[in-house]
Coordinates of C-alpha atoms and ligand atoms in Angstrom, one line a residue:
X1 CA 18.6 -0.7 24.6
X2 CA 15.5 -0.6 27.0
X3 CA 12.1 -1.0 25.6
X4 CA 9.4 1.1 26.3
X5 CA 6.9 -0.7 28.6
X6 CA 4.2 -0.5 26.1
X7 CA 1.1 -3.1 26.0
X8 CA 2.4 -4.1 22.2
X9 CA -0.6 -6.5 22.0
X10 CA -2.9 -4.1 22.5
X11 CA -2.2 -0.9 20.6
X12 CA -4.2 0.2 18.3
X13 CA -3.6 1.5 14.4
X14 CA -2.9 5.6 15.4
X15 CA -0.2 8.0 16.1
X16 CA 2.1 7.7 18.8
X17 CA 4.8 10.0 19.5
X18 CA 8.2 8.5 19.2
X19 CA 11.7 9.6 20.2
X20 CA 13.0 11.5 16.8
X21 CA 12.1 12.3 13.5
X22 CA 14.5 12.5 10.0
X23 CA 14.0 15.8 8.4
X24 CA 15.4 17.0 4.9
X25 CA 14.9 20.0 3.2
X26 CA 15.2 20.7 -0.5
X27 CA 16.5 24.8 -1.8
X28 CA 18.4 26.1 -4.3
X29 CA 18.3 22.6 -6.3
X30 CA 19.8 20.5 -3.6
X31 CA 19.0 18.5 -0.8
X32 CA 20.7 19.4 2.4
X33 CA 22.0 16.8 4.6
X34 CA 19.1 16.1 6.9
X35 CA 18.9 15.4 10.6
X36 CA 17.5 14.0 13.3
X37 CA 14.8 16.3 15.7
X38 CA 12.7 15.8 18.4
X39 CA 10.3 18.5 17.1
X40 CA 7.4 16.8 16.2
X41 CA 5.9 20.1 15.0
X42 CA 5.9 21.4 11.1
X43 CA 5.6 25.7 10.8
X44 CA 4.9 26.4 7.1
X45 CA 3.8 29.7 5.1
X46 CA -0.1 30.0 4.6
X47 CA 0.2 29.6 1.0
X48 CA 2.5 26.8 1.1
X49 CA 2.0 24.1 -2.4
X50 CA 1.1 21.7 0.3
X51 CA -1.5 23.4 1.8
X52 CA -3.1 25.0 -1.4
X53 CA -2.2 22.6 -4.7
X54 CA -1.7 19.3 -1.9
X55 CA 1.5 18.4 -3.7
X56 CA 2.7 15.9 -1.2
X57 CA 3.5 12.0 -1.4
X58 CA 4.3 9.4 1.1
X59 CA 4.9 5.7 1.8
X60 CA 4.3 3.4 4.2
X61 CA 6.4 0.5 5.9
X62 CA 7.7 -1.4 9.0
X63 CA 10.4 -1.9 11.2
X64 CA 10.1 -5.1 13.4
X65 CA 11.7 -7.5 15.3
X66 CA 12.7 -11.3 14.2
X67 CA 12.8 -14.8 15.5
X68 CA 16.7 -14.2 15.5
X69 CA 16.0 -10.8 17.4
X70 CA 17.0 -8.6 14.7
X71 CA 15.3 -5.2 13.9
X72 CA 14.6 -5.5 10.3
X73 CA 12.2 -3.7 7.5
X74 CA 10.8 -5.3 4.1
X75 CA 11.9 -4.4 0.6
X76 CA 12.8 -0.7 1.6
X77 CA 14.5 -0.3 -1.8
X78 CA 11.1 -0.5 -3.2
X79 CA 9.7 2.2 -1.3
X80 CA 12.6 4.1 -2.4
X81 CA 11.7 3.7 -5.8
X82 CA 8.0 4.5 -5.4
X83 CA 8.5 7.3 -3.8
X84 CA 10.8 8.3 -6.6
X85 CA 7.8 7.7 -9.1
X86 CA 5.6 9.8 -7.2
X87 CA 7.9 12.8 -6.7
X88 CA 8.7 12.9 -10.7
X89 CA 4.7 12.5 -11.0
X90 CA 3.9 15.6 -9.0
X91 CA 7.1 17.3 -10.2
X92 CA 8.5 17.3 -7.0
X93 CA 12.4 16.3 -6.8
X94 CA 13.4 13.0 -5.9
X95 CA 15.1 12.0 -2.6
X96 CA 17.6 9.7 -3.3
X97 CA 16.7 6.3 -2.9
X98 CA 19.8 5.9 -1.0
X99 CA 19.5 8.2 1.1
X100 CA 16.0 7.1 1.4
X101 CA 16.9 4.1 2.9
X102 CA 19.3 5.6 4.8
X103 CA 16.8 8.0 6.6
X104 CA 15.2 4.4 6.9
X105 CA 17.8 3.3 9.5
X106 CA 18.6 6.5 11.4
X107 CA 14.7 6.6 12.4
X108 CA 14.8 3.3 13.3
X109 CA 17.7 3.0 15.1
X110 CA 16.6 6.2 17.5
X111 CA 13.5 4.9 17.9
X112 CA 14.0 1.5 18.5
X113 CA 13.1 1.3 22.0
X114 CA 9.8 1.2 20.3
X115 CA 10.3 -1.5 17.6
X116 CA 7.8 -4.0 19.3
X117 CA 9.5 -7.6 20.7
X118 CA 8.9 -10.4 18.5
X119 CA 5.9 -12.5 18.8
X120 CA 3.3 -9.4 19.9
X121 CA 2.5 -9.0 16.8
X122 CA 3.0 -5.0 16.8
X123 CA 5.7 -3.7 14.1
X124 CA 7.0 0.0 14.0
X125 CA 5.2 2.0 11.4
X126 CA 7.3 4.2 9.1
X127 CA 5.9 7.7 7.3
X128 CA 8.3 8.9 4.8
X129 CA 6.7 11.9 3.3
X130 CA 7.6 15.1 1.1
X131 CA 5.7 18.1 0.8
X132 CA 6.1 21.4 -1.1
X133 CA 6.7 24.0 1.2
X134 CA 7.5 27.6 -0.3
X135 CA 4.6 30.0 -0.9
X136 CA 2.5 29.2 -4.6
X137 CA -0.6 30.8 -5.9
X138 CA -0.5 30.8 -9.3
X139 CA -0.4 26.8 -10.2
X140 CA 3.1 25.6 -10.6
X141 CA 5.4 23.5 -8.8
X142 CA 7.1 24.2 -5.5
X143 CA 10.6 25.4 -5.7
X144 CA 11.1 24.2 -1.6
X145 CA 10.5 21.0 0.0
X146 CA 10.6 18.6 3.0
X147 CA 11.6 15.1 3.3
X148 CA 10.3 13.9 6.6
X149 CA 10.4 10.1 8.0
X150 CA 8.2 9.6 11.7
X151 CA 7.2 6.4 13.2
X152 CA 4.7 5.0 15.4
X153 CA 4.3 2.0 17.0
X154 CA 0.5 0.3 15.8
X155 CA -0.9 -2.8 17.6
X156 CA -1.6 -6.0 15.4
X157 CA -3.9 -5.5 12.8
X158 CA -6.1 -8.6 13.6
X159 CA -6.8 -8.7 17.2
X160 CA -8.4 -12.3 17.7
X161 CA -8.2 -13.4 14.4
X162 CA -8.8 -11.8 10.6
X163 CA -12.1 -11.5 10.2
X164 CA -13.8 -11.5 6.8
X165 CA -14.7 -8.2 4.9
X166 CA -17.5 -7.0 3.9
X167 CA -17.0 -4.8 0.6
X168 CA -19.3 -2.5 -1.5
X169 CA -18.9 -1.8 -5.5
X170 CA -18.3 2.0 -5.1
X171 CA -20.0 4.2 -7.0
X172 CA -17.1 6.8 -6.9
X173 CA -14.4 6.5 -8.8
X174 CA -10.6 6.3 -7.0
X175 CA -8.1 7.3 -10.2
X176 CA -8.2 8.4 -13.8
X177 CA -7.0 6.3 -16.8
X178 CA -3.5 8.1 -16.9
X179 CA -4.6 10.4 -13.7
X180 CA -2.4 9.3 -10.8
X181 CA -4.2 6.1 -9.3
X182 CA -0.5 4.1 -9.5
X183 CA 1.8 6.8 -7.1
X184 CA 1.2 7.3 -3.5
X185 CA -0.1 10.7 -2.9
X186 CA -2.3 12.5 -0.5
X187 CA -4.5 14.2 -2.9
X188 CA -5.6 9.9 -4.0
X189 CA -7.1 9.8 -0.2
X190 CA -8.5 13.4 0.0
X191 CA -11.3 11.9 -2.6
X192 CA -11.4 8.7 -1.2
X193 CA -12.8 10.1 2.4
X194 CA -16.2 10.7 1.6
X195 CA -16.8 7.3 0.0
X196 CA -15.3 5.1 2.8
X197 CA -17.3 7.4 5.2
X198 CA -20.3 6.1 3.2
X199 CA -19.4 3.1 2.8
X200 CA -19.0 2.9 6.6
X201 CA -22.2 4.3 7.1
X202 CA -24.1 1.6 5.1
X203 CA -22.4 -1.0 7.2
X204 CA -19.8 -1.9 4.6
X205 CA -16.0 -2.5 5.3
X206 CA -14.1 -0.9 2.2
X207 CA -15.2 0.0 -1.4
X208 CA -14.6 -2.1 -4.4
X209 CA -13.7 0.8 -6.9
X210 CA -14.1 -0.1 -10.8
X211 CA -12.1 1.2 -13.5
X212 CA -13.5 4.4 -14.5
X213 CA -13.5 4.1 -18.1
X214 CA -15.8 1.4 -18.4
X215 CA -16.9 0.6 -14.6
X216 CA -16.4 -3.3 -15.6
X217 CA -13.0 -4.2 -14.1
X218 CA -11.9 -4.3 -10.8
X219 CA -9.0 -2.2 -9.1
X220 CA -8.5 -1.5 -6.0
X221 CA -9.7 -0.3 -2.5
X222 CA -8.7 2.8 -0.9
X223 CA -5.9 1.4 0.0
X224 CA -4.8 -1.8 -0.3
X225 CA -4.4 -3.9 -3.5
X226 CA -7.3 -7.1 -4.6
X227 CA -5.6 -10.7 -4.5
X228 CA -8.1 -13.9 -5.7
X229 CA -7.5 -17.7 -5.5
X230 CA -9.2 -19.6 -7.9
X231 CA -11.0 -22.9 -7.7
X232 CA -8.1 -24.6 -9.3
X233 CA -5.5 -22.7 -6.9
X234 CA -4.3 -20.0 -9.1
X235 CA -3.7 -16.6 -8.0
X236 CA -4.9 -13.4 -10.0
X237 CA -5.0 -10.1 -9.1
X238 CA -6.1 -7.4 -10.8
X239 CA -3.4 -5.1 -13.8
X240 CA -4.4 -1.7 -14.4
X241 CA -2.1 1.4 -14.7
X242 CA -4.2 3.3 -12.2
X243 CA -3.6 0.6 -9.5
X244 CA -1.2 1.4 -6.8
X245 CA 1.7 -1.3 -7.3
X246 CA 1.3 -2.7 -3.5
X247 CA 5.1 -3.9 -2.6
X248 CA 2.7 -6.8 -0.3
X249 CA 0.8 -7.7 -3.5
X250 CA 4.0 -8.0 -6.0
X251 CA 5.7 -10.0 -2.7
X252 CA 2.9 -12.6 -2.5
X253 CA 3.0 -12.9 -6.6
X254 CA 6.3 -14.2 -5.9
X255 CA 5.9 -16.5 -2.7
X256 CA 2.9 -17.9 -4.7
X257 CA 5.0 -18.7 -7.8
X258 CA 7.9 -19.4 -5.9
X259 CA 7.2 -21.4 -2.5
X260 CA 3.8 -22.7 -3.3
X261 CA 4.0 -23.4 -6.7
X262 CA 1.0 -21.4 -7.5
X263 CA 0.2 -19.9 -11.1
X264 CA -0.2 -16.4 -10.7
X265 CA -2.2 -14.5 -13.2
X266 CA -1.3 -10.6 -13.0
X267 CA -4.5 -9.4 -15.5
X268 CA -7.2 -7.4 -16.1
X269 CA -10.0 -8.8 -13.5
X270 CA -14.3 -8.1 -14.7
X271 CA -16.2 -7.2 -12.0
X272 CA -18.6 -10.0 -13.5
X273 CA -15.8 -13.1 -13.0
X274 CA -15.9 -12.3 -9.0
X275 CA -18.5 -15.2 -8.7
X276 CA -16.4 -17.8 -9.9
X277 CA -13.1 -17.1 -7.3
X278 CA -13.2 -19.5 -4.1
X279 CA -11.4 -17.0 -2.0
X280 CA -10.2 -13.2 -2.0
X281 CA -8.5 -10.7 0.2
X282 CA -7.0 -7.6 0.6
X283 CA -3.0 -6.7 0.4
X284 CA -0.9 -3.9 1.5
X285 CA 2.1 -3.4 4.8
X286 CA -0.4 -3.0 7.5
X287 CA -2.5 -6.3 7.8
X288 CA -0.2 -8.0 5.0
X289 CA -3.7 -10.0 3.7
X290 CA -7.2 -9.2 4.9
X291 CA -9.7 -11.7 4.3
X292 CA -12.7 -10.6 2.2
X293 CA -16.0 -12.9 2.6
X294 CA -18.4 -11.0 0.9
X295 CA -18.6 -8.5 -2.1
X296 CA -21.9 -6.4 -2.4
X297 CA -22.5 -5.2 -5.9
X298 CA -25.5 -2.8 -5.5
X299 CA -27.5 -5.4 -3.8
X300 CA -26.5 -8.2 -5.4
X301 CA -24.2 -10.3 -3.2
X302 CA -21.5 -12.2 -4.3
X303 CA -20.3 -14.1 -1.8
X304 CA -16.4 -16.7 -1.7
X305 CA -16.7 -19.8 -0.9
X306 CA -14.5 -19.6 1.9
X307 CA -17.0 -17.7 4.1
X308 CA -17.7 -15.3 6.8
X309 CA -15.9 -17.1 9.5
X310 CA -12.0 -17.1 8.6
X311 CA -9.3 -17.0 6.1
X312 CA -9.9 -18.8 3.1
X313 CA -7.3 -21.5 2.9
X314 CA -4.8 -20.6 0.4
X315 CA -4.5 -17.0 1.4
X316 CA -4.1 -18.6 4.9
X317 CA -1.1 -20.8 3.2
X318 CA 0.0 -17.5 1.4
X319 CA -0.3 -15.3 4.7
X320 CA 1.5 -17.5 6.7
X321 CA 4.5 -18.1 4.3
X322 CA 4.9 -14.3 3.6
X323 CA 4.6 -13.1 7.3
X324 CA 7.5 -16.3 8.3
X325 CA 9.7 -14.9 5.2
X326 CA 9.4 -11.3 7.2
X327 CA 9.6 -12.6 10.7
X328 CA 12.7 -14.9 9.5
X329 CA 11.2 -18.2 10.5
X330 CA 11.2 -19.2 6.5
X331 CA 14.4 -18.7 3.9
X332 CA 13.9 -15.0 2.6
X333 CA 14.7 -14.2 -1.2
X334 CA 17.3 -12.4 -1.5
X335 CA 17.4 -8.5 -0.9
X336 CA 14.0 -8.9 0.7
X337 CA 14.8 -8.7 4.7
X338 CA 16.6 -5.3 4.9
X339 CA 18.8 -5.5 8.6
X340 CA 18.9 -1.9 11.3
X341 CA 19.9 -3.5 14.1
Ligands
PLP401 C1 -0.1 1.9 0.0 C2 -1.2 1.4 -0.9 C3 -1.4 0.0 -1.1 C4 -0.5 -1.1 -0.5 O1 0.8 -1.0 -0.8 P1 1.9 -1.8 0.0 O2 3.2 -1.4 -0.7 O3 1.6 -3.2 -0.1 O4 1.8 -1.3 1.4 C5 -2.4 -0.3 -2.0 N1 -3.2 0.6 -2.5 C6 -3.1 1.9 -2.3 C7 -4.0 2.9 -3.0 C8 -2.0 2.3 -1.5 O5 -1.9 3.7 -1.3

């Protein structure tokens, strides 16, 4: 298989075209068998749920390629699951998780002329998404759907380095207590526009949303989960039921307890404790761990001790040791390295 000359080091994050899609489509109580297409192009009714009641979910993950030069993805069975919680959250039907990961490889595997080589730092993006697609006005569930997997090839997510973030305490709220804060669906995005626009504006990186019940606990960004080291090297992240349950944040839980003999502390984290942490960052598939330098808390700055300039150390130790478990320089748990090709 021929790669396509692409300059892997320096694509950005967007949409690229690829070779073929999966596509799946729900009727009459049953999945059909799905396919692969080269029609990039979705034609729906007007008053399709999607388009009027946004009942749609997704997930996010990568193909790449190993030291060994396998094409691999990471822990796909748990985006099979997620997924699984979303649909039955939006009453949507479940694709199943075998299948799921099925639809997984075929994608891959017909696009991987555009799984980026090893060592450029570029992965394949996957977008598995469903959306209800048959004509709804009065406010019920869909009775159609589509299953659709794309991919995209995206650049590496620190280009010279991982630079610390600057984040804000948001003033909106991301998710309910018991709203849908913990599945991955569109409509948890549509509201969080305006505020990272915002936050953008005022020269901030992400928002630090608070629970919403009593604004006194931190949860999450937009869209990627909080990790914190502590001066005596523990790690805590934040346990709330409107978190998302980031796959990269419950995988560095374990390489923390497991290959760095870390305690981890999976709790409720006050807003008012974020002085006392020595490092922090942010988790989810795309950059694995951001760095986070600085947290701004309507004027009041609180900033790590690990600085402005570059990873703290022990989310360093923890970046590195996760990223060689995926790239298969370091001994994987097992189930976690899922092989395509
Ligand atoms: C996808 C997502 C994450 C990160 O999850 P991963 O499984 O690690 O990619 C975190 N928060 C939100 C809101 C998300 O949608």
């Amino acid at each position: 298989m021929e790669k396509k000359n692409l300059d892997w080091a320096n694509l950005g994050f967007g949409y690229m075209q690829t070779d073929k899609r999966y596509v799946s489509n729900y009727k009459d109580g049953a999945w059909d068998e799905g396919t692969l297409t080269e029609d990039t192009n979705i034609t729906l009714n007007e008053c399709a749920c999607v388009f009027q009641y946004a009942q749609t979910i997704f997930e996010g993950l990568k193909a790449y390629t190993t030291e060994d030069g396998h094409i691999v993805t990471f822990r796909p069975d748990l985006n099979a699951s997620r997924l699984a919680d979303s649909a039955r959250r939006l009453e949507m039907p479940v694709f199943p998780e075998e299948r799921f990961i099925d639809s997984i490889k075929q994608v891959v595997t017909a696009n991987a002329a555009y799984v980026p080589p090893y060592g450029s730092g570029a992965t394949l993006y996957i977008r598995p998404y469903m959306m209800g697609t048959n004509s709804v006005i009065g406010v019920k569930p869909a009775e159609e759907y589509q299953y659709r997997v794309f991919t995209t090839p995206v650049g590496p997510y620190f280009k010279g380095g991982a630079k610390p973030l600057t984040i804000r305490v948001s003033d909106f709220d991301r998710a309910a207590p018991h709203g849908t804060g913990d599945i991955k669906a569109g409509l948890n995005y549509a509201m969080s526009l305006h505020a990272i626009v915002s936050a953008h504006k005022e020269g901030y990186d992400e928002n630090m949303y608070l629970d919403p019940g009593t604004r006194t606990k931190v949860e999450e960004t937009g869209g990627a989960n909080f990790v914190f080291i502590t001066k005596d090297n523990k790690l805590v992240t934040p346990k709330s039921d409107s978190i998302l349950p980031s796959i990269t944040r419950r995988s560095l839980m374990y390489v923390a307890e497991h290959y760095l003999g870390m305690t981890v502390e999976h709790r409720e984290v006050y807003l008012d404790e974020l002085k006392d942490f020595a490092e922090a960052g942010l988790c989810g598939t795309a950059a694995v761990i951001s760095p986070v330098g600085k947290v701004v808390d309507h004027g009041r700055e609180i900033c790590f001790p690990s600085g402005m300039a570059e990873m703290g150390p022990v989310t360093k130790k923890l970046y590195d040791t996760l990223t060689g478990i995926q790239m298969g320089r370091i001994e994987a748990p097992e189930g976690w390295i899922y092989r395509i090709l």
